[in-house]
mmCIF file of C-alpha atoms in Angstrom:
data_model
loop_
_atom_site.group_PDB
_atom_site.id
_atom_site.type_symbol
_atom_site.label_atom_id
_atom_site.label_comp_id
_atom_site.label_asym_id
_atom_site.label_seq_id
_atom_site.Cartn_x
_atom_site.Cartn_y
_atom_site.Cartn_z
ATOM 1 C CA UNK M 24 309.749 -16.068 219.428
ATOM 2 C CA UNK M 25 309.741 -12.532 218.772
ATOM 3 C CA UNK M 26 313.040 -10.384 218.134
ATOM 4 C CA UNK M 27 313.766 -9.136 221.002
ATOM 5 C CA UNK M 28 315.393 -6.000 220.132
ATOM 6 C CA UNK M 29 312.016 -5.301 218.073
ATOM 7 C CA UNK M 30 309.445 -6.037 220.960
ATOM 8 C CA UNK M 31 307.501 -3.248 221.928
ATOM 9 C CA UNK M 32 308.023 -2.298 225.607
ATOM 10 C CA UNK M 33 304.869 -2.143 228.309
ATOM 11 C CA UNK M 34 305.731 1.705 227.963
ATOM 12 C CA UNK M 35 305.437 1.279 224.322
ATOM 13 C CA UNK M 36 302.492 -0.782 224.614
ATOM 14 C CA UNK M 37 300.814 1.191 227.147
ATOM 15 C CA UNK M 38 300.953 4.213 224.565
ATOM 16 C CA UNK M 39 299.917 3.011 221.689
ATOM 17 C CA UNK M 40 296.983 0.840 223.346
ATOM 18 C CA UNK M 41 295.676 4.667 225.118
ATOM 19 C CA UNK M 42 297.479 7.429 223.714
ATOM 20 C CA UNK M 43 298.138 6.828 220.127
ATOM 21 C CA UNK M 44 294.289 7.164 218.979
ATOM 22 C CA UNK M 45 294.417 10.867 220.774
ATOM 23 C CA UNK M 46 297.546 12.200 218.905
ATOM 24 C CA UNK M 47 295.459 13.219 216.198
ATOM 25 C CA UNK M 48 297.961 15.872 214.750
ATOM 26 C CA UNK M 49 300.155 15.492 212.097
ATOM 27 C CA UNK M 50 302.923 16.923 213.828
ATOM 28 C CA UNK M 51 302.613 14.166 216.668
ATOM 29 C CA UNK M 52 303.683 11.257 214.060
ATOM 30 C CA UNK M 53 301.359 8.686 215.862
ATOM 31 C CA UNK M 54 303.556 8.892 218.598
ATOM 32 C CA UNK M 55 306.535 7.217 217.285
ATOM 33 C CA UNK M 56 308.916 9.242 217.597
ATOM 34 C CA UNK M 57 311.213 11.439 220.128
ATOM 35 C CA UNK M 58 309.407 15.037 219.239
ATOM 36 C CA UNK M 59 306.692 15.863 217.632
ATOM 37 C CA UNK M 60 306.270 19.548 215.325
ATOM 38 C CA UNK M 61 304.060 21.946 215.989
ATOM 39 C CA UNK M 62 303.199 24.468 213.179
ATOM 40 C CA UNK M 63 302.804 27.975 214.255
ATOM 41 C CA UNK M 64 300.784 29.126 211.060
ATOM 42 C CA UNK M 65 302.649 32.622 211.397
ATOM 43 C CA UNK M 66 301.534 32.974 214.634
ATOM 44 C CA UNK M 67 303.125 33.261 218.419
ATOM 45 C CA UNK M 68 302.900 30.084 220.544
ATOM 46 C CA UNK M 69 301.735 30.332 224.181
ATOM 47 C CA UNK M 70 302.440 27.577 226.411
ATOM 48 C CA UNK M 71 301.253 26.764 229.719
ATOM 49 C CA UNK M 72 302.014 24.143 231.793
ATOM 50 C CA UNK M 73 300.179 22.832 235.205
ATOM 51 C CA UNK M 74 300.386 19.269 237.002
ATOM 52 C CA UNK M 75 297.793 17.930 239.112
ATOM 53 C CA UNK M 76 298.657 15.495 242.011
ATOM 54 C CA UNK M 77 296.571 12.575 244.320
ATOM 55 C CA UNK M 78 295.562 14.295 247.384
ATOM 56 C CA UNK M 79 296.253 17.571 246.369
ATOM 57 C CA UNK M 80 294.417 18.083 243.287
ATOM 58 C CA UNK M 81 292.462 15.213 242.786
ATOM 59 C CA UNK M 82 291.015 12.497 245.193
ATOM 60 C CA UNK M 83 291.905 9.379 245.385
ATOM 61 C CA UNK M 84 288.349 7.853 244.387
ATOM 62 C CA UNK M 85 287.855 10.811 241.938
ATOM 63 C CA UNK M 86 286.636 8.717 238.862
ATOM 64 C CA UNK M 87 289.510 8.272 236.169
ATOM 65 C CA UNK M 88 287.416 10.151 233.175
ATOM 66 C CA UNK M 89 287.359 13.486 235.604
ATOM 67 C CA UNK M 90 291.069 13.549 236.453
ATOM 68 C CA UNK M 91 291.836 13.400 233.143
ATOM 69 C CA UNK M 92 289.471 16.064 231.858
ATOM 70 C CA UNK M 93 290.584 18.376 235.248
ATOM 71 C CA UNK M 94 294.383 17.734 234.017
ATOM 72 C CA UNK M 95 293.306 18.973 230.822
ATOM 73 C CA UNK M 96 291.292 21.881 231.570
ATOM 74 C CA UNK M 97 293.328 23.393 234.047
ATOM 75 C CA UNK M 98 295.543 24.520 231.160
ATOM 76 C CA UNK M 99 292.936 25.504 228.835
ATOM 77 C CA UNK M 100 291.591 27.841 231.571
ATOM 78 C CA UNK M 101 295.215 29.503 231.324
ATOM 79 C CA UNK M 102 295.273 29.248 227.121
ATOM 80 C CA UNK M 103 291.449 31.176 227.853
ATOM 81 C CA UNK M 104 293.128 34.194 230.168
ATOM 82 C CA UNK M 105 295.905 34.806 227.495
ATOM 83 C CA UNK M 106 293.750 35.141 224.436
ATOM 84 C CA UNK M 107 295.066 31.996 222.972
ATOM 85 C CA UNK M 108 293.541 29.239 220.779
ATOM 86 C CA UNK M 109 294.271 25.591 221.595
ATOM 87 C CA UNK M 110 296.711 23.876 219.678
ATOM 88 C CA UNK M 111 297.793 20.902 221.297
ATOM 89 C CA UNK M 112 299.518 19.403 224.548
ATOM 90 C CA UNK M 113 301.886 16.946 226.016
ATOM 91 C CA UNK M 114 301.453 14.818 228.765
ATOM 92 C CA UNK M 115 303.425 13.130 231.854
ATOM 93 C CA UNK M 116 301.872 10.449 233.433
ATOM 94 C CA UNK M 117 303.275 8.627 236.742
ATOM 95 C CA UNK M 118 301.739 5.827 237.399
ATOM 96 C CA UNK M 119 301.828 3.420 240.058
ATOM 97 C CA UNK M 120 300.580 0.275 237.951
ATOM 98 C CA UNK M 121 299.345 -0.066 234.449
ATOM 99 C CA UNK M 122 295.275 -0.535 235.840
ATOM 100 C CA UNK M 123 293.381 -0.955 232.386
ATOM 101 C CA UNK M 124 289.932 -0.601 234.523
ATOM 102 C CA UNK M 125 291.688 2.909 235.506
ATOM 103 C CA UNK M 126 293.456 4.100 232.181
ATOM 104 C CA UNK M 127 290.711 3.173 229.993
ATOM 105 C CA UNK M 128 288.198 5.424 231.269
ATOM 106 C CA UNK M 129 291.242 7.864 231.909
ATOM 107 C CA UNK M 130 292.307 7.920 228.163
ATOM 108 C CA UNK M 131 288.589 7.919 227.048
ATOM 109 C CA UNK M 132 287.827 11.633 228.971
ATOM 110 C CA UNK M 133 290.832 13.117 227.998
ATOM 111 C CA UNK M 134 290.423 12.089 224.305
ATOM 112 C CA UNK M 135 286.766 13.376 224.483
ATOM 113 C CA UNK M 136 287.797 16.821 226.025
ATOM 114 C CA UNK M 137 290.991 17.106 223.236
ATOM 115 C CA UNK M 138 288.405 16.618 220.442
ATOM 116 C CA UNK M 139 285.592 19.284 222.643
ATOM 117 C CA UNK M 140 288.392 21.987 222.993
ATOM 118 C CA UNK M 141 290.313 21.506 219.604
ATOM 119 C CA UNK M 142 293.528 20.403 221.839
ATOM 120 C CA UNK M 143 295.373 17.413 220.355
ATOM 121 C CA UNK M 144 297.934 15.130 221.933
ATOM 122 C CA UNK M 145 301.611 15.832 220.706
ATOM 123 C CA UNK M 146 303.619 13.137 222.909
ATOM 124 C CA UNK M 147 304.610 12.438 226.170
ATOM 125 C CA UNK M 148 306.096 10.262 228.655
ATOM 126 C CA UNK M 149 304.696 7.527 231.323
ATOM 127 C CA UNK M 150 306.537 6.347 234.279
ATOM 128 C CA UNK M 151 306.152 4.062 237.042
ATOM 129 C CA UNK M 152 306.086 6.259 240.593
ATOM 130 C CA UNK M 153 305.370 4.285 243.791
ATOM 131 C CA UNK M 154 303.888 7.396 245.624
ATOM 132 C CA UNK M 155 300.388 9.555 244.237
ATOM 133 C CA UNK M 156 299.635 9.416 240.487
ATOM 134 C CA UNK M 157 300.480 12.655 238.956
ATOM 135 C CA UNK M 158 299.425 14.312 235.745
ATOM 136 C CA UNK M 159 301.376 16.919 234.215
ATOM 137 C CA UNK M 160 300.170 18.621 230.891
ATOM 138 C CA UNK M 161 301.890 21.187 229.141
ATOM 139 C CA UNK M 162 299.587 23.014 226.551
ATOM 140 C CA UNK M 163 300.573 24.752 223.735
ATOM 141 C CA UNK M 164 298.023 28.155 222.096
ATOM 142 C CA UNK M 165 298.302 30.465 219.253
ATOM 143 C CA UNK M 166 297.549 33.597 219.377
ATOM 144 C CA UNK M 167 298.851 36.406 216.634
ATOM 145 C CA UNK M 168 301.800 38.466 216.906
ATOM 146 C CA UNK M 169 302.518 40.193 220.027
ATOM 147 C CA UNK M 170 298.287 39.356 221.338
ATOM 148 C CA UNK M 171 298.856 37.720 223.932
ATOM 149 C CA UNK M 172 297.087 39.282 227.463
ATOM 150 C CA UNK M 173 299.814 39.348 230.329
ATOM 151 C CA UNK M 174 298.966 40.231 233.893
ATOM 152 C CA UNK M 175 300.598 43.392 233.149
ATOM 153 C CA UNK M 176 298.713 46.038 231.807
ATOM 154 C CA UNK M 177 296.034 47.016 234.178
ATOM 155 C CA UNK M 178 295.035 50.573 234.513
ATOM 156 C CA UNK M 179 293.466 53.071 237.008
ATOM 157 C CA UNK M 180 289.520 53.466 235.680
ATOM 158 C CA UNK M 181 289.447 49.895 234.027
ATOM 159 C CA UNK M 182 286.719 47.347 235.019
ATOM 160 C CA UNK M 183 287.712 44.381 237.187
ATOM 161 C CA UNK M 184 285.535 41.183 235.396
ATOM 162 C CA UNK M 185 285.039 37.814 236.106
ATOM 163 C CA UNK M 186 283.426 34.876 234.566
ATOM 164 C CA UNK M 187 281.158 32.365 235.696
ATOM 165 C CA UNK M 188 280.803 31.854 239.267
ATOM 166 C CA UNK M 189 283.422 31.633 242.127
ATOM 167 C CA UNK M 190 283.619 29.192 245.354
ATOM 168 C CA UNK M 191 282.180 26.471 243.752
ATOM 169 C CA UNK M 192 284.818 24.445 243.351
ATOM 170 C CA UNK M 193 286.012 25.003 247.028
ATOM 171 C CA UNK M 194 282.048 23.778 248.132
ATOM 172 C CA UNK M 195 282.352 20.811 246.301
ATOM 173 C CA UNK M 196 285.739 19.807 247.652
ATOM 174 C CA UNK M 197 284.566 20.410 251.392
ATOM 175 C CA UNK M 198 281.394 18.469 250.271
ATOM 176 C CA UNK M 199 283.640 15.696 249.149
ATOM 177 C CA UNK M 200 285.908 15.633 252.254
ATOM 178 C CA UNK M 201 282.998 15.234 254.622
ATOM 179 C CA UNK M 202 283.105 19.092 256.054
ATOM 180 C CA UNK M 203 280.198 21.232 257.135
ATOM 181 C CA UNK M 204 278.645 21.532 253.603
ATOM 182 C CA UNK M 205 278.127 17.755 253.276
ATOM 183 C CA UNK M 206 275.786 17.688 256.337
ATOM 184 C CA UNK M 207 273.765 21.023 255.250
ATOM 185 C CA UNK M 208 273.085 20.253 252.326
ATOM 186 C CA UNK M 209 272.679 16.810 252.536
ATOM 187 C CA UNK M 210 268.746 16.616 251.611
ATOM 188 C CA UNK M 211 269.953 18.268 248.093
ATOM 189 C CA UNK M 212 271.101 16.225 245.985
ATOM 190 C CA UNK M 213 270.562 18.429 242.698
ATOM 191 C CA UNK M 214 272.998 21.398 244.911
ATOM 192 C CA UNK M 215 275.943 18.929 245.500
ATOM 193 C CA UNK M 216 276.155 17.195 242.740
ATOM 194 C CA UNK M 217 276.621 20.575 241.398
ATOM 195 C CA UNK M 218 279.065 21.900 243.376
ATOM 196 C CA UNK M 219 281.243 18.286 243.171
ATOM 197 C CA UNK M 220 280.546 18.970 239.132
ATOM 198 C CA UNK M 221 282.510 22.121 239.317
ATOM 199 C CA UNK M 222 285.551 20.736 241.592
ATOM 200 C CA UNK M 223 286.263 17.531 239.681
ATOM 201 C CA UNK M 224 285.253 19.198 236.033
ATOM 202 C CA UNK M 225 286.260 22.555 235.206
ATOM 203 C CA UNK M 226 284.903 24.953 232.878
ATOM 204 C CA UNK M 227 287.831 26.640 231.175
ATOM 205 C CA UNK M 228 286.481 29.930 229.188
ATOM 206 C CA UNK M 229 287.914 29.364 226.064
ATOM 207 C CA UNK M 230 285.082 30.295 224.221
ATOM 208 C CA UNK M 231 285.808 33.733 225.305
ATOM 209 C CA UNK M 232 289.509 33.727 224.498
ATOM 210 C CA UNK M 233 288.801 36.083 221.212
ATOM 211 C CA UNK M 234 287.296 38.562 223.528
ATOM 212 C CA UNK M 235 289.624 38.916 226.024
ATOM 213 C CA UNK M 236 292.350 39.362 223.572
ATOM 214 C CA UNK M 237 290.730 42.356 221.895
ATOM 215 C CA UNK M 238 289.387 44.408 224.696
ATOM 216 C CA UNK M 239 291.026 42.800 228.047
ATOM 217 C CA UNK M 240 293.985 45.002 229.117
ATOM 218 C CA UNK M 241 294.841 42.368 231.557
ATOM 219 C CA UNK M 242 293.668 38.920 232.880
ATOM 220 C CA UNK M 243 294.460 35.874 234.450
ATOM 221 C CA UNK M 244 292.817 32.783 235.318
ATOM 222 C CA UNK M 245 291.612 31.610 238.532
ATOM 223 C CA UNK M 246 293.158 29.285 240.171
ATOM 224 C CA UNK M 247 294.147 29.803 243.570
ATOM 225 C CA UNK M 248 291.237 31.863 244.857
ATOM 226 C CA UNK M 249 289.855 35.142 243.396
ATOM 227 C CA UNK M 250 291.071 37.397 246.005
ATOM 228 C CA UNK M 251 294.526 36.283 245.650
ATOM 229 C CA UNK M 252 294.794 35.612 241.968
ATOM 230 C CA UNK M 253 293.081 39.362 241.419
ATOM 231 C CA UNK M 254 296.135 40.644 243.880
ATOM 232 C CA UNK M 255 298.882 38.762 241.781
ATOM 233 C CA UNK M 256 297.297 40.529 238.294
ATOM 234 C CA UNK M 257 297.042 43.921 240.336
ATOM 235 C CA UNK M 258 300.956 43.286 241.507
ATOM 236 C CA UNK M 259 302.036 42.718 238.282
ATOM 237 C CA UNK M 260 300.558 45.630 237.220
ATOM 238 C CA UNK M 261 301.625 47.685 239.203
ATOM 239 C CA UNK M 262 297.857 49.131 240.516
ATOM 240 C CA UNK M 263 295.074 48.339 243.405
ATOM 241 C CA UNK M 264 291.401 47.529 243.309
ATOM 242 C CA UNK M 265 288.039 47.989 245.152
ATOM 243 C CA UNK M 266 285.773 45.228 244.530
ATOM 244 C CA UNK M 267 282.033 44.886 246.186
ATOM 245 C CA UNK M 268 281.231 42.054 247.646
ATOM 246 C CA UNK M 269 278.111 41.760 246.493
ATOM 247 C CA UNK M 270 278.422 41.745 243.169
ATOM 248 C CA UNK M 271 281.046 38.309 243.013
ATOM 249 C CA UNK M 272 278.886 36.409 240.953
ATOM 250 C CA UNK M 273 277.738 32.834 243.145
ATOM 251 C CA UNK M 274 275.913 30.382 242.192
ATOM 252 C CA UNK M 275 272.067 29.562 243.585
ATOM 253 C CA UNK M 276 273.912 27.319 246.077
ATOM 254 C CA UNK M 277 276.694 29.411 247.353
ATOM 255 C CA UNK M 278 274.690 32.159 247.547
ATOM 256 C CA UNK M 279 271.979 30.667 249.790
ATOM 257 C CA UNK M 280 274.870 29.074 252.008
ATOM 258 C CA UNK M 281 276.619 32.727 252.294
ATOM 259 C CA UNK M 282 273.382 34.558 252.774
ATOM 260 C CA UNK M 283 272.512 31.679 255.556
ATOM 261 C CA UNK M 284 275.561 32.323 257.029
ATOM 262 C CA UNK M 285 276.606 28.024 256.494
ATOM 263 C CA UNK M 286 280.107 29.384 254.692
ATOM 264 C CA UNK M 287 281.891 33.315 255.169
ATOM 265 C CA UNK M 288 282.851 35.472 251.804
ATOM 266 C CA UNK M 289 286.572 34.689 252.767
ATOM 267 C CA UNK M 290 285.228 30.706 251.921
ATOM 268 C CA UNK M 291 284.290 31.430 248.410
ATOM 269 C CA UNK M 292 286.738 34.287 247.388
ATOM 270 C CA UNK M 293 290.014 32.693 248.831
ATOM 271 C CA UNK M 294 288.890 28.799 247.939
ATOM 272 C CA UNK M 295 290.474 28.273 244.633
ATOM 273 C CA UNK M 296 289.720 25.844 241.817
ATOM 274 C CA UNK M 297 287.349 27.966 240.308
ATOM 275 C CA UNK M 298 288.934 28.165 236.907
ATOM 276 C CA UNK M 299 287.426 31.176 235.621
ATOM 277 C CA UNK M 300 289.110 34.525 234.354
ATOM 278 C CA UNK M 301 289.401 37.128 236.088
ATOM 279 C CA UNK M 302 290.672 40.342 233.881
ATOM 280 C CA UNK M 303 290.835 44.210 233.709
ATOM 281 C CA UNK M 304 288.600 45.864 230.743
ATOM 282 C CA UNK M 305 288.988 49.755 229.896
ATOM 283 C CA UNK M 306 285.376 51.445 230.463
ATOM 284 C CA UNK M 307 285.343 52.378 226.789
ATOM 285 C CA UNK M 308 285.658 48.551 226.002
ATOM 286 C CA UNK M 309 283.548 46.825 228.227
ATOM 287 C CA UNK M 310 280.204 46.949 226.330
ATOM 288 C CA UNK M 311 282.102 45.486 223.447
ATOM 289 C CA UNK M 312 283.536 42.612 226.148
ATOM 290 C CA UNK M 313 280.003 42.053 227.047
ATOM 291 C CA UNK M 314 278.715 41.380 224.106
ATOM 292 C CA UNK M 315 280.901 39.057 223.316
ATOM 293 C CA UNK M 316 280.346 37.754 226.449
ATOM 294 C CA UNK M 317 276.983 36.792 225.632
ATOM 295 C CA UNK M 318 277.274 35.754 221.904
ATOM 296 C CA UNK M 319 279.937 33.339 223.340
ATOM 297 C CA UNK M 320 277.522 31.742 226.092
ATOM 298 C CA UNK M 321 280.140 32.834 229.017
ATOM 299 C CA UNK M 322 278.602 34.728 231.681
ATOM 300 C CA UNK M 323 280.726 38.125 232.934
ATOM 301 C CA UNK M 324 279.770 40.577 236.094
ATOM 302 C CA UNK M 325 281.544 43.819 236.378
ATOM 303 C CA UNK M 326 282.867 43.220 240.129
ATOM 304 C CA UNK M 327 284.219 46.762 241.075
ATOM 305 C CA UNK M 328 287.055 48.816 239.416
ATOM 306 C CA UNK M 329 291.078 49.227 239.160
ATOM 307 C CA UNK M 330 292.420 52.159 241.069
ATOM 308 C CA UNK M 331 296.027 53.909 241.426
ATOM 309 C CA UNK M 332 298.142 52.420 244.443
ATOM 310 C CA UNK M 333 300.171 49.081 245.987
ATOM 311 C CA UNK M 334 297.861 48.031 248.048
ATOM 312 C CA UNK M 335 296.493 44.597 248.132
ATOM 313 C CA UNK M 336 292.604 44.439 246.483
ATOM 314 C CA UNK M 337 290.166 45.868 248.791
ATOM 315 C CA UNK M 338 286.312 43.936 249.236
ATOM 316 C CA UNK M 339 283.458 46.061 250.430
ATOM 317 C CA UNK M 340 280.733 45.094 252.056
ATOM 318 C CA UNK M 341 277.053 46.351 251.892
ATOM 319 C CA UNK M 342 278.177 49.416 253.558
ATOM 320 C CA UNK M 343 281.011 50.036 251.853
ATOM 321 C CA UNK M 344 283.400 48.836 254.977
ATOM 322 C CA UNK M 345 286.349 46.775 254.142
ATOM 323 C CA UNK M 346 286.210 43.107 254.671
ATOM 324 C CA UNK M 347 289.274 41.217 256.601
ATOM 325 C CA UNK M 348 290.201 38.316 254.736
ATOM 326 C CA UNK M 349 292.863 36.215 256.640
ATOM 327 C CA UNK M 350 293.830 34.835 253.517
ATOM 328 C CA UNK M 351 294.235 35.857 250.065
ATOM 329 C CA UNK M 352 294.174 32.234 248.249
ATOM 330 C CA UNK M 353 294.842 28.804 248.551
ATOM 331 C CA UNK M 354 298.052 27.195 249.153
ATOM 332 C CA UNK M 355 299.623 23.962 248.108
ATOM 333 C CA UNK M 356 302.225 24.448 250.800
#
């Protein structure tokens, strides 16, 4: 029989058998020990932490390979908005049983999205929960001295910019819960398997986090809804912003479902999960921001500008009237 006091535990066993093969750093020690050493190479460390919960974030028959890659990229997208690199993470993991059927395909997407976005595992902890499985990850950037892009720092004249497309995310969840969007699009399978794509799988901008640290004077990401996330970078900076409506970049199948009048502007704008950035770029720098827009593959639209004031964002309409959104963003509470 085996020494007791040397027998590895099912934590212990649990780690090495799913974890160990993604703590690829040096400074994670294979996992064997109480810390692990991250090397900041003479620059600053950002760090970033978000958790993602059953039936809040995630659904319970989301497959395992997506929650893992959604736990993951939902603080890259955050690493992308301050300018920072990956480096590496940590992860929490409650669990209600030890389900290899579940962890292996679990362990297998978030390995394949560490070694994708150059973000290694550094250690962690598992525990046993008996309510929803949770996921926290802290994440851990570099960026160099005194680079990185706060909310702060928005002025009057800048460009308001955003990546990507918004109100996917916030499609594909109310095609996933059965609402209105299921049953109208429900011939086309190409437009929600598309818009489930971008709620279970985020697209964190990291490719463009060089460019927003040289030219963006502010930025966040999005994560709550565009409308509100925009007000909370405006806040902190202590300005306003006009935005037109019409030119929030959507996607072929938003787009047709706004224009058909299936789903309002407050829908897509206020939604959240869209993971993109949304950030503030001086007029004399945003030619140099698109650019590297486009020789990083990341699509940016110009979406209206920064102006003096308090006052919560503004969005215009075709004839320049203001649009009443009841809501700014989505809440968890």
């Amino acid at each position: 029989m085996a020494d007791r006091q040397h027998s590895p535990s099912g934590e212990d066993s649990l780690i090495a058998r799913y974890f160990k093969p993604l703590a690829t750093d040096p400074g994670a020690f294979g996992l064997i020990d109480d810390a692990a050493v991250l090397k900041a190479l003479g620059d600053d460390i950002v760090v970033t932490t978000d958790a993602i919960v059953e039936g809040v974030h995630f659904l319970s028959d989301d497959p395992p390979d997506t929650i893992a890659r959604k736990a993951l990229r939902v603080n890259l997208s955050d690493l992308a908005a301050k300018g920072a690199t990956p480096a590496g993470f940590v992860l929490t993991l409650a669990l209600r049983d030890a389900d290899d059927s579940w962890l292996r395909p679990f362990a297998r997407g978030l390995g394949e999205d560490a070694s994708q976005f150059g973000c290694p595992l550094l250690g962690g902890d598992t525990v046993s929960t008996p309510g929803p499985l949770m996921i926290s990850i802290t994440a851990f950037g570099r960026v160099p001295e005194g680079k990185m892009v706060h909310r702060s720092g928005a002025k009057p004249g800048d460009r308001v910019v955003v990546t990507g497309t918004i109100g996917d995310a916030a499609l594909g969840l109310d095609i996933l819960t059965g609402g209105a969007v299921a049953a109208i699009l429900g011939d086309d399978a190409v437009a929600r398997e598309m818009l489930v794509g971008r709620y279970r799988v985020p697209q964190p901008r990291n490719a463009l986090a060089e460019a927003v640290r040289d030219h963006a004077s502010a930025a966040m990401d999005v994560s709550d809804g565009l409308a509100g996330d925009l007000a909370k970078l405006c806040a902190a900076s202590g300005v306003s912003a006009v935005i037109d409506a019409r030119s929030v970049p959507l996607s072929g199948a938003a787009a047709t479902l706004l224009a058909r009048g299936n789903v309002g502007l407050e829908a897509l704008v206020c939604g959240g999960d869209d993971y993109e950035i949304v950030c503030a770029v001086p007029e004399d720098r945003f030619e140099a921001f698109a650019h590297a827009a486009r020789q990083a593959g990341v699509a940016v639209a110009c979406i209206g500008t920064v102006i003096a004031g308090l006052s919560v964002p503004r969005f215009l309409d075709n004839e320049g009237e203001e649009i009443t959104l009841q809501r700014l963003s989505h809440s968890h509470f």
